[in-house]
Coordinates of C-alpha atoms and ligand atoms in Angstrom, one line a residue:
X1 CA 75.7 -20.0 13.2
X2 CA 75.4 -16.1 13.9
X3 CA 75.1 -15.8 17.6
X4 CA 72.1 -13.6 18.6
X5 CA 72.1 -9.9 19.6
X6 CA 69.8 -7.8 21.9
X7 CA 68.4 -4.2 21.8
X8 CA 69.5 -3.2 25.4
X9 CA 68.3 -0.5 27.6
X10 CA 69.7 1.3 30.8
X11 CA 67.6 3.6 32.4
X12 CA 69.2 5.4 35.1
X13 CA 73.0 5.4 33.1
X14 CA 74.2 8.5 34.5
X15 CA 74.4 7.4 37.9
X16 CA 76.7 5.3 40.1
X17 CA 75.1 1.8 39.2
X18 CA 74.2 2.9 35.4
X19 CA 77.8 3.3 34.9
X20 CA 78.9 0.5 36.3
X21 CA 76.2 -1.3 34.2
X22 CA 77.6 0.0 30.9
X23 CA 80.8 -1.0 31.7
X24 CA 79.9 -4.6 32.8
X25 CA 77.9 -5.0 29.3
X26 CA 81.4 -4.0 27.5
X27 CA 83.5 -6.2 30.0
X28 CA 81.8 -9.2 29.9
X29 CA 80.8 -8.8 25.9
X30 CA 76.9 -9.2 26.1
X31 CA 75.7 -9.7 23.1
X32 CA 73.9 -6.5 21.9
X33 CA 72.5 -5.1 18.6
X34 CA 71.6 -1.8 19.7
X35 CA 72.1 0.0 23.0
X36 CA 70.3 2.8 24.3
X37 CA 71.0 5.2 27.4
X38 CA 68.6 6.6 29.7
X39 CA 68.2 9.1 32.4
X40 CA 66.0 12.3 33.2
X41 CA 65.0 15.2 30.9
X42 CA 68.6 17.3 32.4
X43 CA 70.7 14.4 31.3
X44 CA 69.3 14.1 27.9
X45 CA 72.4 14.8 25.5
X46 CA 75.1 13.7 27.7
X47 CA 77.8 11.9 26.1
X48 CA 78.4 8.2 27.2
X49 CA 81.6 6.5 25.8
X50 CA 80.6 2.8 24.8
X51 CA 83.0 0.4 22.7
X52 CA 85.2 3.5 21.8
X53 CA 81.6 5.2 20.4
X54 CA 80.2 8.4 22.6
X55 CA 76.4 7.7 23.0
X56 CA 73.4 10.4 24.0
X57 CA 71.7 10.0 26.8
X58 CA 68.1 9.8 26.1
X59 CA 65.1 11.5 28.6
X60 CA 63.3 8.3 29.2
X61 CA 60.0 8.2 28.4
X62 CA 57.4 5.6 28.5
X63 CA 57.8 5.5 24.8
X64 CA 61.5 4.7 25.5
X65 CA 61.1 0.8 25.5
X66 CA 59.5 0.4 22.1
X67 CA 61.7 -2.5 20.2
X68 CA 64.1 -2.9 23.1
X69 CA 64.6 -7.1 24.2
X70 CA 65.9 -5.9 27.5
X71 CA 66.1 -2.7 29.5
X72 CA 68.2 -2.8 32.9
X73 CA 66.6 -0.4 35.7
X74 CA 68.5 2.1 38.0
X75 CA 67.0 5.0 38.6
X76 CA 65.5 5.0 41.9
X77 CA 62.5 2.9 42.7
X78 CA 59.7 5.8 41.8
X79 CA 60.9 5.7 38.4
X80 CA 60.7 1.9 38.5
X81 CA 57.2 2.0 39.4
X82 CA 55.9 3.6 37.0
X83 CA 58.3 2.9 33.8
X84 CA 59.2 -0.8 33.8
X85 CA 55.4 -1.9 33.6
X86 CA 55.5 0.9 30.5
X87 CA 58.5 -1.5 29.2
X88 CA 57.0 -4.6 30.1
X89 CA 53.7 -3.7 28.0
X90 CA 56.2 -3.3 25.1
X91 CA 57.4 -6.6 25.4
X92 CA 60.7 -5.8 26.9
X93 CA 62.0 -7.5 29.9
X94 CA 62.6 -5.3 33.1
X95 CA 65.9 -6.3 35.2
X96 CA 65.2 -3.4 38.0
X97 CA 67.8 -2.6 40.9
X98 CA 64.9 -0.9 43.3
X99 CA 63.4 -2.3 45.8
X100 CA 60.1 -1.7 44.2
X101 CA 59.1 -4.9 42.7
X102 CA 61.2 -7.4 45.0
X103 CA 58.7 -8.9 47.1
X104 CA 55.9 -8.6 44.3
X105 CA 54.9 -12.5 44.0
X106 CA 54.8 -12.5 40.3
X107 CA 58.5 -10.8 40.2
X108 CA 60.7 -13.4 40.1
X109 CA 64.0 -11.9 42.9
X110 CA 67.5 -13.5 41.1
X111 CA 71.3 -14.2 42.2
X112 CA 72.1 -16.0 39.2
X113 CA 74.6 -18.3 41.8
X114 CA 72.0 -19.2 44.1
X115 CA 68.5 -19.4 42.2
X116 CA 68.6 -18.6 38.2
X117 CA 65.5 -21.2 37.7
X118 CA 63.8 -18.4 39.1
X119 CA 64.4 -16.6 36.2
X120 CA 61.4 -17.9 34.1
X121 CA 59.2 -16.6 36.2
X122 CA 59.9 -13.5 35.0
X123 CA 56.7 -13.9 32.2
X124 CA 53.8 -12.7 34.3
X125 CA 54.8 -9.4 34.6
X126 CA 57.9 -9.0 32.3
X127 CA 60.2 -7.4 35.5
X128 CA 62.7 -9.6 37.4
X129 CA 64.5 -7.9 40.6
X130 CA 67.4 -7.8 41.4
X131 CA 68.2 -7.8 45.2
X132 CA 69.6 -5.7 47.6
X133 CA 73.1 -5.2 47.3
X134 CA 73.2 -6.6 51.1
X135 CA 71.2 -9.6 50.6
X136 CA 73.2 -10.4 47.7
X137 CA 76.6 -11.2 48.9
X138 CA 75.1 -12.7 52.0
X139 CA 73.1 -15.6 50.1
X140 CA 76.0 -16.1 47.6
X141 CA 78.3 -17.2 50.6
X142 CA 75.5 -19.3 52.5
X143 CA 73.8 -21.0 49.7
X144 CA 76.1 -23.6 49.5
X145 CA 76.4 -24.1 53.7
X146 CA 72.4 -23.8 53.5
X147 CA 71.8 -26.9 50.5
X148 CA 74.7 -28.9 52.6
X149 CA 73.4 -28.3 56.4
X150 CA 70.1 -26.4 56.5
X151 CA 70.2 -22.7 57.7
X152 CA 68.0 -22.1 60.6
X153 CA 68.9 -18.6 62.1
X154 CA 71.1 -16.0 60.7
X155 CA 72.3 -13.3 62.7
X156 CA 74.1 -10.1 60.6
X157 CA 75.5 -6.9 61.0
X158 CA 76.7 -4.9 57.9
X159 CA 79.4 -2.5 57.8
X160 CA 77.9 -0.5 53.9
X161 CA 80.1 1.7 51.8
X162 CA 78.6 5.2 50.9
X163 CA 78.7 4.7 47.5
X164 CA 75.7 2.8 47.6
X165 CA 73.8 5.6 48.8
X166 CA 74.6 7.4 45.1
X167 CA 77.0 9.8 43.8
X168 CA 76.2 12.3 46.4
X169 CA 77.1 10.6 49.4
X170 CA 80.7 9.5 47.8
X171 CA 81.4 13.6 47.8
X172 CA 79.8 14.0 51.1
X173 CA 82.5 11.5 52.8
X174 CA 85.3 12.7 50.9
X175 CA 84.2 16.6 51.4
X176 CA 83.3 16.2 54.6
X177 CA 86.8 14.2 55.5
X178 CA 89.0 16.7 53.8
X179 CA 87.1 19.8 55.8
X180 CA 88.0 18.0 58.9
X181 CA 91.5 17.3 58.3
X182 CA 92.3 21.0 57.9
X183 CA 90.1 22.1 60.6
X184 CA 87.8 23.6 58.4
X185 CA 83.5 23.4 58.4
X186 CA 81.9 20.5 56.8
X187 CA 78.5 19.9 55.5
X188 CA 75.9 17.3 56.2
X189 CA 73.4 16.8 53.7
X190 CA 73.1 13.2 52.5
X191 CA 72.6 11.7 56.2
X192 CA 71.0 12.7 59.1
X193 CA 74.2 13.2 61.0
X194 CA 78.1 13.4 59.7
X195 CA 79.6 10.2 58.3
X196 CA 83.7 11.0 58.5
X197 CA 85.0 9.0 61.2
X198 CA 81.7 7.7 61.8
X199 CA 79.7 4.8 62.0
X200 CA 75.8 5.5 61.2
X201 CA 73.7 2.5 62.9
X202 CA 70.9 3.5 60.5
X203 CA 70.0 2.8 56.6
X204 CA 66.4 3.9 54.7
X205 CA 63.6 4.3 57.4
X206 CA 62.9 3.5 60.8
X207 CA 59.6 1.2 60.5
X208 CA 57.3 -0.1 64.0
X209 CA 59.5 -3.1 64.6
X210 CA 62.2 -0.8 65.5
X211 CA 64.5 -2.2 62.5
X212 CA 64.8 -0.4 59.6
X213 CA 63.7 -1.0 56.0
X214 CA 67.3 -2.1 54.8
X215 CA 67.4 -4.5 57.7
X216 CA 63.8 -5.8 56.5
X217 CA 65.0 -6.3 53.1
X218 CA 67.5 -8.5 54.1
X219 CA 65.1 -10.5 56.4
X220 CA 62.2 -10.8 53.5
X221 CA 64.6 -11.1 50.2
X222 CA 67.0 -14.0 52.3
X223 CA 63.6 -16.0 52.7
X224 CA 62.4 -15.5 49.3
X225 CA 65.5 -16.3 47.5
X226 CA 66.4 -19.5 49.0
X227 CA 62.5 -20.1 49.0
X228 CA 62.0 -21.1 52.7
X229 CA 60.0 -18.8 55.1
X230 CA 61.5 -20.5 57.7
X231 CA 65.0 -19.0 58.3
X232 CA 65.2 -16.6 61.2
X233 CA 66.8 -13.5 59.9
X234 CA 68.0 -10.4 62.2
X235 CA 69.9 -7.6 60.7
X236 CA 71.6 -4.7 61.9
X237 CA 72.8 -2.4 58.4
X238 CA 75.4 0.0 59.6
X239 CA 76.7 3.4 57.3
X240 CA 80.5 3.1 57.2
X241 CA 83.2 5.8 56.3
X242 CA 84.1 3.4 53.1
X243 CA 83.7 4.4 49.5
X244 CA 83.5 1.2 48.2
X245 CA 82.7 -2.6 49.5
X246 CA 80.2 -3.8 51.7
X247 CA 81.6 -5.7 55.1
X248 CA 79.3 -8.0 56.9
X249 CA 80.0 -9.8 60.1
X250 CA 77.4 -13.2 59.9
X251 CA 76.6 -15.4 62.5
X252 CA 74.8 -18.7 61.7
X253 CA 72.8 -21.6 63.4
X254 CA 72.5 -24.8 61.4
X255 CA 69.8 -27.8 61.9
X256 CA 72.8 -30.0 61.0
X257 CA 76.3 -30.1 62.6
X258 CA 78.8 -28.2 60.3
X259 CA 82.5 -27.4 61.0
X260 CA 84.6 -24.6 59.8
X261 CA 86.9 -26.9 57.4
X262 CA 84.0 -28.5 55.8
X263 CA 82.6 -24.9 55.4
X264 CA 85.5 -23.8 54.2
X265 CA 85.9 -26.5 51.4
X266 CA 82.4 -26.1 50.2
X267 CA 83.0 -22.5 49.6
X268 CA 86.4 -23.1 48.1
X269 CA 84.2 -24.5 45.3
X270 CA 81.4 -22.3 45.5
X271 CA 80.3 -20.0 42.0
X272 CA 81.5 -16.5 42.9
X273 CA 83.5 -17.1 46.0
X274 CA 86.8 -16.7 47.0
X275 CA 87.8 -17.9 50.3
X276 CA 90.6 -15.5 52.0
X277 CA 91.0 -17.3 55.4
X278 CA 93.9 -17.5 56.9
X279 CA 94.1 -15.2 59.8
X280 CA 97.5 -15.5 61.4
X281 CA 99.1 -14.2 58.2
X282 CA 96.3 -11.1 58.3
X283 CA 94.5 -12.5 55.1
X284 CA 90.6 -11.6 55.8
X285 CA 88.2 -10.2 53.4
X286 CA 88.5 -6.5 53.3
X287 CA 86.9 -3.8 51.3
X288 CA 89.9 -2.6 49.9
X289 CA 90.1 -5.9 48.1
X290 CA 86.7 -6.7 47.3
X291 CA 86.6 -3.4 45.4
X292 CA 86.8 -3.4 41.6
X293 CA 86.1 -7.3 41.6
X294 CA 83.6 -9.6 40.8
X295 CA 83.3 -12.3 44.0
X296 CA 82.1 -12.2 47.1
X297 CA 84.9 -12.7 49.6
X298 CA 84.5 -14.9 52.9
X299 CA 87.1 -14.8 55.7
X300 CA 87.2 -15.6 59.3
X301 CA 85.3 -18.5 59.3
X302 CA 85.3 -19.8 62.6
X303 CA 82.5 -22.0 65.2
X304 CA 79.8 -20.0 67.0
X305 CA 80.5 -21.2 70.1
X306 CA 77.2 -19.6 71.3
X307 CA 75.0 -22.1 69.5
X308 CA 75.2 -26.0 68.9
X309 CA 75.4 -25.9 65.6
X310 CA 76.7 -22.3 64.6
X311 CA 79.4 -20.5 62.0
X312 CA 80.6 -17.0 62.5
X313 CA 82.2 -15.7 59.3
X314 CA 83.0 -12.1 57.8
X315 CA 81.6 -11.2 53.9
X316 CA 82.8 -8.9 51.5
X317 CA 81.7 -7.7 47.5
X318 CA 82.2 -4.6 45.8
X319 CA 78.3 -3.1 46.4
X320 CA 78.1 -1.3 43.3
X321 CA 79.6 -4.4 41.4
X322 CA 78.5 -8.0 42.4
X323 CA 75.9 -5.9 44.6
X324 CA 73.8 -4.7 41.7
X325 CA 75.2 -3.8 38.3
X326 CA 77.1 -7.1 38.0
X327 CA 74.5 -9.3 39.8
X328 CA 71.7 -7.4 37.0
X329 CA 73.9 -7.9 33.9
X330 CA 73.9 -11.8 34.9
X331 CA 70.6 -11.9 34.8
X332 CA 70.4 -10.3 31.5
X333 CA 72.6 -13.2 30.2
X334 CA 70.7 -15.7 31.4
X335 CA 67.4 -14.0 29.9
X336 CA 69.7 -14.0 26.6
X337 CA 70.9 -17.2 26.7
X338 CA 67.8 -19.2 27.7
X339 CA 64.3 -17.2 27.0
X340 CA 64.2 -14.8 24.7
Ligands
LIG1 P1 70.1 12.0 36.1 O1 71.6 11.9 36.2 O2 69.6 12.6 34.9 O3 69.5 12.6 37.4 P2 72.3 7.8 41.5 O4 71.8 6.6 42.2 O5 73.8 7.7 41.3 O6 71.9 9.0 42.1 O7 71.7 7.8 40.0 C1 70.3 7.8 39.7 C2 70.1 7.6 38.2 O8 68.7 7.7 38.0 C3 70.6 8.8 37.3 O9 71.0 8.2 36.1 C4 69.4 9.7 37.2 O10 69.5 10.5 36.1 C5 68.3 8.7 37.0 N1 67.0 9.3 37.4 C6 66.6 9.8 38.6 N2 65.4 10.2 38.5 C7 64.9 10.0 37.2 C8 63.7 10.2 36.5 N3 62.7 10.7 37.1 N4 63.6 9.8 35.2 C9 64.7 9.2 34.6 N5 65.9 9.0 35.3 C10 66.0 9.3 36.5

């Protein structure tokens, strides 16, 4: 039997994730018919290489989606909003990397690791989400401590690479790094202040409750993926001077009594962990390793001795990778291999 193939879309392909996208789709050989590239009207005519053939970008359209099984959003969540209902209405199925449609009820919000049922929710409105890049590597290491001990409380701060603010903050760091090293002027344009040698206790917009919206995400997408609105969530997201890899120190209270080696050994057989744990010969999870991979990495796990029942550990995943085009392609298999 002839397996089946898919017209694909990306929209957004000339940016950070979009690239990364493409090159997941070739990497982990989805299974594609056609393939189409989309970005705005000044990319139109770009050249993408894809399976040894250069591809044009396309300006994309709402008349973009017509015949295409799948189309895979990142282009910023304004063009989310008002192009993936568009697709949708053409009977394609939306994967979107904004944060417009996570918390929509009828959008179905996907880790493939942690909760792929969820996937067949996506009929209503023909758009799954994929979550932020944060939240993602955060539930793939405590799914399998929450099903095992019931989380109660979790307590993070994140240490995020630049990269996952776009292209443009990538040559902010590295311009702004090299004008300092020789003494010279530098630049500020992406953030509000300078990121070399800095640590920027502020991601997306301030909001009432004195957090910001990134820390909110990870509060409101935590609770909806592991579907229970009872877990206690505090974030504080953090702007490192890292290109790539997201660090996050994670502090956990459990209803039942959990110690580090059982911890340990669940997430020794966890989907899409490694464990790098063993501290006295300096093996942690670090950026620099998590990188140009595909798993989440989880070090440092250790008791909270603060709480009863409590787990500190330190997370790591490549944020352009596992955080969003990996974690979106997945989802595109399972949409392949299951419903359409
Ligand atoms: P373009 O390169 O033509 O601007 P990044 O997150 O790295 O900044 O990338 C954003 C992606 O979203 C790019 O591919 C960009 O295309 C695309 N994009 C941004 N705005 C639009 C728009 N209005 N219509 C289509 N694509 C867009």
């Amino acid at each position: 039997m002839t397996q089946k193939s898919f017209n694909i879309a990306v929209a957004g392909a000339t940016g950070a994730v979009g690239n990364q996208m493409i090159d997941c789709l070739e990497e982990r050989s989805f299974p594609i018919k056609t393939v189409k590239f989309l970005a705005s009207k000044r990319s139109a005519g770009k050249q993408i290489r894809f399976k040894g053939d250069m591809t044009p970008v396309e300006e994309l359209t709402a008349d973009s989606f017509k015949g295409v099984d799948i189309a895979i959003f990142s282009a910023g969540g304004g063009t989310s909003e008002k192009f993936a209902p568009c697709a949708a209405d053409d009977g394609c199925v939306v994967v979107d990397n904004s944060s417009q449609w996570r918390m929509h009820p009828d959008v179905p919000l996907v880790v493939p690791e942690v909760n792929p049922h969820a996937v067949s929710g996506y009929k209503t409105k023909g758009i799954i989400a994929n979550p932020n890049c944060s939240t993602i590597q955060m539930v793939v290491a405590l799914k399998p401590i929450h099903d095992q001990y019931r989380i109660k409380r979790i307590v993070v701060s994140t240490y995020q690479a630049v990269s996952g603010t776009g292209k443009k903050a990538v040559d902010e760091l590295f311009d702004q790094t090299r004008a300092m090293i020789n003494f010279l002027d530098y630049e500020t344009t992406v953030y509000p202040h300078r990121i070399a040698f800095n640590c920027l206790p502020h991601i997306d917009q301030f909001l009432e409750n004195g957090y910001t919206k990134e820390e909110m995400k990870m509060v409101n997408e935590t609770r909806k993926i592991f579907e229970d609105d009872s877990i206690r969530v505090s974030a504080t997201t953090v702007r490192v001077p890292v290109f790539y890899g997201h660090s996050e120190s994670v502090n956990i209270e459990t209803e039942k009594p959990v110690n580090p080696e059982d911890a340990r050994s669940l997430l020794e057989n966890a989907p899409g962990v490694k464990v790098m744990d063993d501290p006295k010969n300096n093996v942690y999870p670090m950026a620099i390793d998590a990188a140009g991979q595909d798993l989440t990495l989880v070090g440092r796990i250790r008791k909270d001795e603060s709480v009863d029942n409590g787990l500190a550990m330190w997370i790591a995943a490549d944020n352009i990778r596992k955080g969003a085009a990996v974690n979106a392609v997945q989802i595109a298999e399972i949409l392949a291999k299951e419903h359409l």
